[in-house]
XYZ file of C-alpha atoms in Angstrom:
586
model
C 72.733 73.534 -32.793
C 75.063 73.999 -29.829
C 75.318 77.575 -28.297
C 78.548 78.920 -26.738
C 78.273 80.366 -23.226
C 77.962 84.220 -23.221
C 81.143 86.076 -21.999
C 80.721 88.379 -18.953
C 81.524 92.045 -20.088
C 81.151 93.683 -16.679
C 84.862 93.721 -15.706
C 85.801 95.577 -18.927
C 82.947 98.027 -18.450
C 83.934 98.622 -14.835
C 87.538 99.221 -15.862
C 86.496 101.659 -18.551
C 84.290 103.481 -16.062
C 87.210 103.650 -13.654
C 89.481 105.174 -16.294
C 86.811 107.685 -17.279
C 86.220 108.530 -13.630
C 89.949 108.987 -13.054
C 90.307 111.231 -16.101
C 87.291 113.232 -15.027
C 88.791 113.599 -11.527
C 92.090 114.805 -13.013
C 90.177 117.300 -15.147
C 88.231 118.539 -12.132
C 91.410 118.845 -10.075
C 93.106 120.686 -12.934
C 90.174 123.065 -13.205
C 90.259 123.613 -9.451
C 93.996 124.263 -9.667
C 93.541 126.754 -12.475
C 90.491 128.459 -11.003
C 91.544 128.549 -7.355
C 95.226 127.904 -6.759
C 96.756 129.770 -9.710
C 93.976 132.195 -10.508
C 95.968 135.075 -9.026
C 98.995 134.204 -11.152
C 96.960 134.077 -14.349
C 95.145 137.242 -13.446
C 98.525 138.894 -12.911
C 99.804 137.636 -16.259
C 96.637 138.893 -17.889
C 97.154 142.253 -16.251
C 100.740 142.328 -17.438
C 99.556 141.796 -21.004
C 96.759 144.337 -20.603
C 98.482 146.896 -18.372
C 101.733 148.620 -19.300
C 104.191 150.126 -16.843
C 106.121 153.284 -17.593
C 108.985 154.404 -15.426
C 108.733 157.827 -13.817
C 112.333 158.988 -13.591
C 113.201 160.554 -10.247
C 114.673 164.059 -10.542
C 118.297 164.125 -9.418
C 118.954 166.193 -6.304
C 120.220 169.715 -6.881
C 123.652 170.820 -5.659
C 124.053 174.248 -4.024
C 126.928 176.364 -2.769
C 126.986 177.539 0.833
C 124.712 180.503 0.055
C 122.083 178.511 -1.819
C 123.251 179.224 -5.373
C 122.616 176.283 -7.705
C 125.765 174.563 -8.969
C 124.035 171.574 -10.596
C 120.419 171.418 -11.758
C 118.310 169.336 -14.164
C 117.134 170.113 -17.692
C 114.234 168.335 -19.413
C 114.686 166.832 -22.866
C 112.738 164.546 -25.200
C 113.657 161.008 -26.175
C 111.979 158.628 -28.619
C 111.441 155.226 -27.057
C 109.960 151.918 -28.136
C 108.053 149.566 -25.860
C 109.265 145.964 -25.636
C 108.350 144.003 -28.763
C 109.649 141.323 -31.124
C 112.862 141.673 -33.058
C 110.922 141.831 -36.308
C 108.657 144.639 -35.080
C 111.625 146.472 -33.577
C 113.489 146.463 -36.904
C 110.393 147.568 -38.812
C 109.581 150.362 -36.378
C 113.188 151.563 -36.166
C 113.456 151.614 -39.970
C 110.244 153.623 -40.302
C 111.473 156.064 -37.654
C 114.885 156.599 -39.283
C 113.336 157.149 -42.682
C 110.803 159.639 -41.294
C 113.385 161.837 -39.545
C 116.098 161.452 -42.200
C 118.754 160.181 -39.772
C 120.285 156.706 -40.008
C 121.757 156.781 -36.506
C 119.826 155.627 -33.446
C 120.985 155.163 -29.852
C 119.130 152.015 -28.791
C 119.638 148.362 -29.694
C 117.095 145.561 -29.555
C 116.849 143.642 -26.280
C 114.265 141.139 -25.081
C 115.086 141.910 -21.442
C 114.258 145.612 -21.379
C 110.716 146.928 -21.309
C 111.698 150.213 -22.957
C 114.327 150.789 -25.640
C 115.417 154.374 -26.251
C 115.787 154.827 -30.007
C 117.081 158.387 -29.958
C 117.714 160.763 -27.075
C 117.675 164.529 -26.731
C 115.710 165.063 -29.959
C 114.377 168.375 -31.249
C 110.716 169.391 -31.423
C 110.569 168.515 -35.135
C 111.305 164.875 -34.312
C 108.712 164.901 -31.527
C 106.091 166.199 -33.980
C 106.942 163.543 -36.589
C 106.515 160.755 -34.044
C 103.275 162.080 -32.569
C 101.572 163.173 -35.802
C 102.891 160.824 -38.494
C 104.256 157.614 -36.982
C 102.335 156.739 -33.869
C 99.119 155.731 -35.655
C 100.930 152.972 -37.567
C 103.573 152.245 -34.953
C 101.709 152.493 -31.614
C 104.644 151.184 -29.549
C 106.609 154.349 -30.320
C 106.503 156.893 -27.518
C 107.942 160.258 -26.529
C 109.664 160.107 -23.139
C 110.555 163.181 -21.133
C 113.920 162.669 -19.459
C 116.069 164.930 -17.333
C 119.634 165.837 -18.108
C 122.164 167.227 -15.637
C 123.059 170.849 -16.272
C 125.970 172.770 -14.759
C 125.252 176.510 -15.080
C 128.860 177.492 -14.286
C 130.398 174.938 -16.628
C 134.180 174.850 -16.436
C 134.361 176.784 -13.170
C 133.116 173.865 -11.078
C 134.199 170.927 -13.246
C 136.781 169.077 -11.127
C 134.833 169.813 -7.958
C 131.415 168.524 -9.086
C 132.844 165.930 -11.475
C 130.890 164.630 -14.423
C 128.220 162.055 -15.210
C 128.181 159.353 -17.860
C 126.009 156.518 -19.134
C 126.136 153.547 -16.791
C 128.369 150.717 -17.969
C 128.510 148.474 -14.900
C 126.150 145.560 -15.675
C 126.119 144.508 -12.019
C 124.535 147.846 -11.069
C 121.905 147.521 -13.785
C 120.899 144.050 -12.628
C 121.353 144.551 -8.890
C 118.203 143.815 -6.859
C 116.518 146.902 -5.467
C 118.298 149.191 -7.936
C 116.425 151.258 -10.488
C 119.221 151.728 -13.006
C 118.402 150.917 -16.614
C 120.660 150.757 -19.671
C 121.203 154.301 -20.888
C 120.828 155.850 -17.417
C 123.391 158.375 -16.249
C 125.471 157.862 -13.129
C 128.074 159.988 -11.335
C 131.525 159.131 -12.661
C 133.796 161.501 -10.713
C 133.771 164.258 -8.107
C 130.783 165.143 -5.938
C 128.424 163.500 -8.432
C 130.047 160.128 -7.749
C 130.701 160.498 -4.026
C 127.052 161.391 -3.333
C 125.467 159.254 -6.085
C 123.202 157.242 -3.764
C 121.855 160.363 -2.087
C 121.438 162.466 -5.241
C 119.828 159.777 -7.378
C 116.403 159.416 -5.744
C 113.899 156.593 -6.277
C 112.100 156.108 -9.594
C 108.324 155.672 -9.744
C 105.923 153.702 -11.994
C 102.942 154.883 -14.066
C 100.301 152.292 -15.073
C 98.022 152.377 -18.136
C 95.992 149.930 -20.226
C 97.087 148.799 -23.686
C 95.263 146.820 -26.369
C 96.563 143.862 -28.399
C 98.161 146.252 -30.895
C 99.986 148.105 -28.143
C 97.854 151.255 -28.309
C 97.483 152.999 -24.972
C 94.086 153.478 -23.412
C 92.833 154.234 -19.942
C 95.324 155.407 -17.355
C 95.317 153.853 -13.879
C 96.506 156.573 -11.509
C 95.344 154.632 -8.454
C 98.157 152.148 -9.098
C 100.894 154.721 -9.693
C 103.983 154.755 -7.514
C 105.322 158.286 -7.295
C 108.978 159.031 -7.892
C 110.977 160.313 -4.937
C 113.368 163.121 -5.834
C 117.028 162.843 -4.922
C 118.269 164.690 -1.861
C 119.514 168.236 -2.158
C 123.208 168.671 -1.414
C 124.591 171.860 0.107
C 128.338 172.345 -0.268
C 130.768 174.498 1.690
C 131.928 176.129 -1.564
C 131.660 179.910 -1.846
C 130.721 180.410 -5.493
C 132.099 183.951 -5.681
C 135.472 182.788 -4.365
C 135.380 179.804 -6.722
C 134.686 182.024 -9.732
C 137.308 184.571 -8.672
C 139.931 181.822 -8.429
C 138.872 180.480 -11.831
C 139.257 183.922 -13.397
C 142.556 184.590 -11.631
C 144.329 181.469 -12.894
C 145.903 182.074 -16.313
C 144.426 180.124 -19.214
C 147.860 179.543 -20.721
C 149.379 177.689 -17.755
C 148.282 174.721 -15.661
C 147.682 175.279 -11.979
C 145.412 174.974 -8.972
C 144.000 177.003 -6.084
C 142.569 175.598 -2.867
C 140.949 177.812 -0.230
C 139.647 176.456 3.074
C 138.363 177.755 6.381
C 141.381 177.202 8.668
C 139.193 176.751 11.743
C 136.902 174.024 10.355
C 138.402 172.690 7.129
C 135.379 173.736 5.046
C 136.516 173.992 1.419
C 135.695 177.454 0.050
C 137.178 176.994 -3.421
C 138.827 174.183 -5.355
C 139.948 175.212 -8.831
C 142.073 173.644 -11.564
C 143.389 174.636 -14.952
C 143.179 173.302 -17.580
C 139.557 172.424 -17.034
C 136.574 171.151 -19.017
C 132.841 171.656 -19.312
C 131.032 168.772 -17.536
C 127.930 169.500 -19.649
C 129.572 167.764 -22.617
C 129.426 164.433 -20.746
C 125.622 164.492 -20.598
C 125.077 165.930 -24.073
C 124.238 163.675 -27.021
C 125.485 166.330 -29.420
C 128.979 166.785 -27.939
C 130.686 163.491 -28.785
C 133.719 165.133 -30.378
C 134.374 167.484 -27.455
C 133.890 164.620 -25.018
C 136.361 162.370 -26.818
C 138.907 165.171 -26.940
C 138.711 165.649 -23.173
C 138.844 161.914 -22.448
C 141.905 161.488 -24.638
C 143.752 164.354 -22.954
C 146.310 163.330 -20.354
C 145.997 166.521 -18.311
C 142.534 168.050 -18.665
C 140.742 165.660 -16.309
C 143.538 165.730 -13.718
C 142.274 167.230 -10.468
C 145.506 168.993 -9.579
C 144.111 170.260 -6.286
C 144.090 166.769 -4.808
C 146.185 164.690 -7.219
C 148.798 167.083 -8.573
C 152.179 166.413 -6.911
C 154.652 169.287 -6.817
C 157.860 170.312 -5.040
C 156.636 173.093 -2.718
C 159.676 175.343 -2.912
C 160.177 177.924 -0.193
C 156.587 177.631 1.082
C 157.940 174.669 3.060
C 160.510 176.752 4.967
C 158.109 177.191 7.888
C 158.653 173.508 8.713
C 162.381 174.117 9.252
C 161.637 177.275 11.234
C 159.157 175.485 13.527
C 161.505 172.536 14.068
C 164.435 174.827 14.875
C 162.404 176.915 17.325
C 160.958 173.883 19.109
C 164.361 172.201 19.454
C 166.070 175.409 20.633
C 168.422 175.625 17.672
C 167.461 179.226 16.996
C 165.270 182.081 18.171
C 164.180 185.421 16.770
C 167.551 187.069 17.501
C 170.117 184.427 16.539
C 171.911 184.716 13.222
C 174.126 182.574 11.031
C 177.116 183.636 8.907
C 176.033 186.285 6.451
C 174.431 185.145 3.205
C 176.781 185.961 0.323
C 174.575 184.414 -2.349
C 175.967 180.881 -2.174
C 177.177 178.247 0.272
C 179.660 175.443 -0.370
C 178.916 172.185 1.444
C 181.545 169.630 0.578
C 182.053 169.764 -3.161
C 178.502 171.084 -3.840
C 177.648 174.790 -4.032
C 174.104 175.836 -3.036
C 172.771 179.152 -4.288
C 170.433 181.719 -2.809
C 167.581 183.455 -4.630
C 169.545 186.724 -4.374
C 172.807 186.401 -6.268
C 174.727 188.976 -4.192
C 173.291 187.625 -0.950
C 171.089 188.966 1.855
C 173.796 189.575 4.445
C 173.420 188.617 8.084
C 169.850 188.061 9.283
C 167.686 186.361 11.886
C 164.836 183.879 11.397
C 162.156 186.527 10.812
C 164.272 188.331 8.246
C 165.297 185.100 6.525
C 161.628 184.105 6.148
C 160.687 187.600 4.934
C 163.330 187.540 2.210
C 163.101 183.756 1.653
C 166.861 183.387 2.085
C 167.967 179.879 1.130
C 171.417 180.152 2.723
C 170.013 180.876 6.187
C 167.930 177.685 6.019
C 170.872 175.683 4.676
C 172.816 176.664 7.815
C 169.770 175.728 9.884
C 169.546 172.302 8.248
C 173.131 171.412 9.107
C 172.346 171.762 12.803
C 168.789 170.436 12.685
C 169.469 167.125 10.949
C 167.295 165.046 8.657
C 165.509 162.979 11.301
C 164.211 166.010 13.203
C 163.230 167.906 10.071
C 161.288 164.922 8.719
C 159.569 164.378 12.058
C 158.122 167.899 11.967
C 157.144 167.638 8.298
C 155.263 164.464 9.166
C 153.462 166.240 12.055
C 151.959 168.681 9.543
C 150.525 165.870 7.428
C 152.974 165.714 4.554
C 153.163 162.294 2.978
C 149.604 161.544 4.169
C 146.177 162.108 2.610
C 144.180 164.961 4.116
C 140.988 162.900 4.217
C 138.919 164.966 1.790
C 136.061 162.915 0.298
C 136.353 163.324 -3.454
C 136.805 161.121 -6.485
C 139.319 160.231 -7.833
C 140.909 159.850 -4.414
C 143.658 162.236 -3.398
C 147.374 161.567 -3.774
C 149.544 161.221 -0.672
C 152.415 163.271 -2.021
C 155.908 162.197 -0.998
C 157.776 162.816 2.235
C 161.006 160.949 1.484
C 162.769 158.897 4.119
C 166.455 158.072 4.350
C 165.568 154.602 3.059
C 163.890 156.178 0.039
C 167.205 157.724 -0.990
C 169.273 154.664 -0.119
C 167.127 152.553 -2.456
C 167.778 155.017 -5.284
C 170.828 157.243 -5.773
C 171.990 156.934 -2.157
C 171.767 159.314 0.788
C 173.880 162.460 0.998
C 173.578 165.414 3.333
C 172.838 167.601 0.340
C 169.399 165.993 0.146
C 168.424 167.655 3.443
C 169.682 171.030 2.251
C 167.349 170.700 -0.703
C 164.416 169.393 1.333
C 164.447 172.208 3.883
C 163.805 174.702 1.065
C 161.118 172.497 -0.525
C 163.223 171.000 -3.301
C 164.536 167.541 -4.090
C 162.238 164.531 -3.857
C 159.637 166.260 -1.662
C 156.202 166.346 -3.339
C 152.975 167.877 -2.058
C 149.428 168.461 -3.256
C 147.715 171.874 -3.126
C 145.132 170.526 -0.658
C 147.975 169.433 1.669
C 149.518 172.892 1.423
C 146.215 174.564 2.257
C 145.862 172.366 5.368
C 149.469 173.040 6.412
C 148.872 176.794 6.096
C 145.632 176.443 8.044
C 147.435 174.647 10.894
C 149.837 177.568 11.266
C 146.931 180.004 11.101
C 144.632 178.293 13.611
C 147.119 177.714 16.407
C 148.357 174.219 15.591
C 145.421 172.022 14.518
C 145.222 169.789 11.454
C 141.763 170.086 9.937
C 140.158 167.607 7.557
C 139.039 169.416 4.403
C 135.367 168.695 3.709
C 132.785 169.747 1.127
C 129.453 169.007 2.788
C 127.965 168.267 6.178
C 129.506 168.948 9.562
C 133.190 169.711 10.289
C 135.396 166.777 11.203
C 137.226 166.788 14.527
C 140.464 168.773 14.472
C 143.704 167.016 15.391
C 146.327 168.944 17.397
C 149.820 169.025 15.912
C 151.748 167.356 18.723
C 154.769 169.093 20.237
C 154.148 172.545 18.722
C 153.744 175.466 21.108
C 151.653 178.562 20.508
C 154.773 180.675 21.100
C 156.534 178.991 18.176
C 153.526 179.368 15.905
C 153.205 183.044 16.803
C 156.820 183.655 15.740
C 156.230 181.869 12.435
C 152.960 183.743 11.893
C 154.803 187.022 12.511
C 157.466 185.990 9.986
C 154.745 185.274 7.421
C 153.219 188.681 8.153
C 156.556 190.306 7.349
C 156.628 188.440 4.028
C 153.711 190.681 3.031
C 154.467 193.889 4.950
C 158.236 193.850 5.517
C 160.452 196.213 3.520
C 162.099 193.271 1.780
C 159.083 190.969 1.843
C 158.712 188.672 -1.181
C 154.923 188.734 -0.910
C 154.267 192.461 -0.943
C 152.147 192.222 -4.106
C 149.362 190.528 -2.146
C 148.624 193.554 0.071
C 144.969 194.663 0.238
C 143.787 197.799 1.978
C 141.882 196.948 5.120
C 142.884 193.262 5.310
C 145.922 191.989 7.227
C 147.465 189.014 5.427
C 150.236 186.572 6.310
C 151.870 184.587 3.529
C 154.856 182.746 2.091
C 156.125 182.681 -1.462
C 157.734 179.757 -3.223
C 159.599 179.256 -6.484
C 160.123 175.544 -7.084
C 162.593 174.166 -9.599
C 161.080 171.409 -11.754
C 162.829 169.321 -14.429
C 161.947 170.080 -18.064
C 159.941 173.265 -17.482
C 160.167 176.717 -15.962
C 159.921 177.079 -12.192
C 156.560 176.514 -10.533
C 155.143 179.555 -8.750
C 153.735 178.932 -5.242
C 151.929 181.158 -2.788
C 150.297 180.250 0.540
C 148.461 182.741 2.743
C 145.898 183.222 5.485
C 143.744 186.173 6.541
C 142.780 188.095 8.554
C 146.021 187.859 10.496
C 144.430 188.122 13.946
C 141.502 185.730 13.491
C 141.971 183.820 10.220
C 138.902 182.663 8.311
C 140.564 181.726 5.017
C 143.751 179.809 4.168
C 144.879 179.514 0.550
C 147.424 177.543 -1.435
C 148.074 178.294 -5.110
C 150.491 176.744 -7.595
C 151.118 177.773 -11.210
C 153.049 175.225 -13.260
C 155.919 176.938 -15.040
C 154.743 180.275 -13.662
C 158.147 181.463 -12.453
C 158.429 183.536 -9.267
C 155.874 182.829 -6.545
C 155.685 186.409 -5.314
C 155.442 187.914 -8.785
C 153.020 185.438 -10.381
C 151.110 183.464 -7.752
C 150.869 186.321 -5.231
C 148.631 188.600 -7.353
C 146.429 185.597 -8.146
C 145.906 184.851 -4.450
C 145.241 188.535 -3.867
C 142.233 188.403 -6.196
C 140.837 185.391 -4.365
C 141.235 187.026 -0.947
C 139.533 190.186 -2.209
C 136.589 188.161 -3.497
C 136.291 186.300 -0.203
C 136.189 189.399 1.986
C 133.857 191.164 -0.388
C 131.486 188.264 0.138
C 131.975 187.645 3.849
C 132.272 191.249 5.003
C 134.625 190.181 7.810
C 137.468 192.586 7.174
C 137.998 194.717 10.255
C 139.690 198.032 9.529
C 140.338 198.770 13.198
C 142.076 195.435 13.784
C 144.109 195.872 10.611
C 145.238 199.376 11.563
C 146.319 198.108 14.985
C 148.332 195.298 13.420
C 150.019 197.582 10.931
C 151.045 199.895 13.760
C 152.267 197.061 15.964
C 154.409 195.492 13.272
């Protein structure tokens, strides 16, 4: 029998050994990779599954008035939250929660991206007890979170000044790197709360604790905690007593605004508006109806102090007086033809506030009585270009620079071009402008600064609410001699025999002022009053406007009087000796 030669198997065996060796090497390398290179990553992932993180919300910084009285603080409240889970578990837990508390409404919606979902916020103690005693054993991912809610102890009295907060809507802020905003967080929407948001907010912290596979919490890990950093305190220039006095003085039945500033520095002492609102309703989960009512109103949220635009009426007459004195058109002795109650210019008749006229008078007397006819004569010599130049010097038509949100309106200082683009220019426009009528529009904050510039010797201040005063800007081309004449005229408005501002007098305090009654289409006249005090060394300048209030001296004057009384009661700066000297001298 013939035998076949035996086939050599060694190449196949060697190849198989090579493959096995290669696979073994890959396995070893993979094990090395897992054990050495990525061990930290896997350990971290294991920790993330084993260790839960809970945010420690940073307390928002408190806001104080100039004397340390709290204008905005924080109030603790309870919220029911649910740790991140599956959609199925979320629905089951949320259903169990709603059935247990007997309320079908919850605040939070499911999201895979967020570690914590707030089911219901600002709950009562009954709800807290139900979660802790009845639900948590079966639904361990449920938790009670202590949050802080902004609280404004003076409510409506500081609303437009402090602004209000609301739930964050800007997705870019929620997702921005380095930010700690989460869905459902509150953020400053207007006013001081918005302007100083970054400073007031603070930095949130993190609390670490172990959890088991079912989500039940175990050992806490305080050594890992990152403490929250509270927001910065904010001290405002506001004098709360003056603010409250202005709030009480403004009638509830009419819209209006009062602004009081320190004429030397620009520090805002009071900024008040009516109608107003309670900013607490914007952080309350039980005030949806009140909040919607305010948001739907066209006037309630309007900050009239910085955005209300009004014709200033006769409070603007000091501009014409200053321009005429600086250009040599008049002095304290010169007179114009006697006021007979009206003046015909071309085919238009202009009327005075006194139907039978004031007679012949000089600049001081015309300011004291607020005679329109005197200033109409003045305007015909002065001219539009010169009058507008001096109005511009005192900041009309320009923002004052106050840092507040929404930003302030510029008002309107009309130019000749403004009229030419509309109904056309006529000389009658100037006769209206010089007495604060026509197209001229101002804001109360502009009027307060204008009054301050007359009071402080010719410097435009920048109104501010916190920090250090801004540098004052001199009103170019205005002499102290001119300002002293105008100041004296404003003093006579209060203390002259025919003064239109006599109702503002206060024993022991020398006050200078100017009244204004501005005609406005479709409503009664607006009542204006501007003032500063004490006369010799002013520390407060005020502008007040009452929409549809009527006469400035009769309506706005007594309101300003209450504010001045409150200020000097607080500051204690009234000087009886100085006042007596002034009363004797004048």
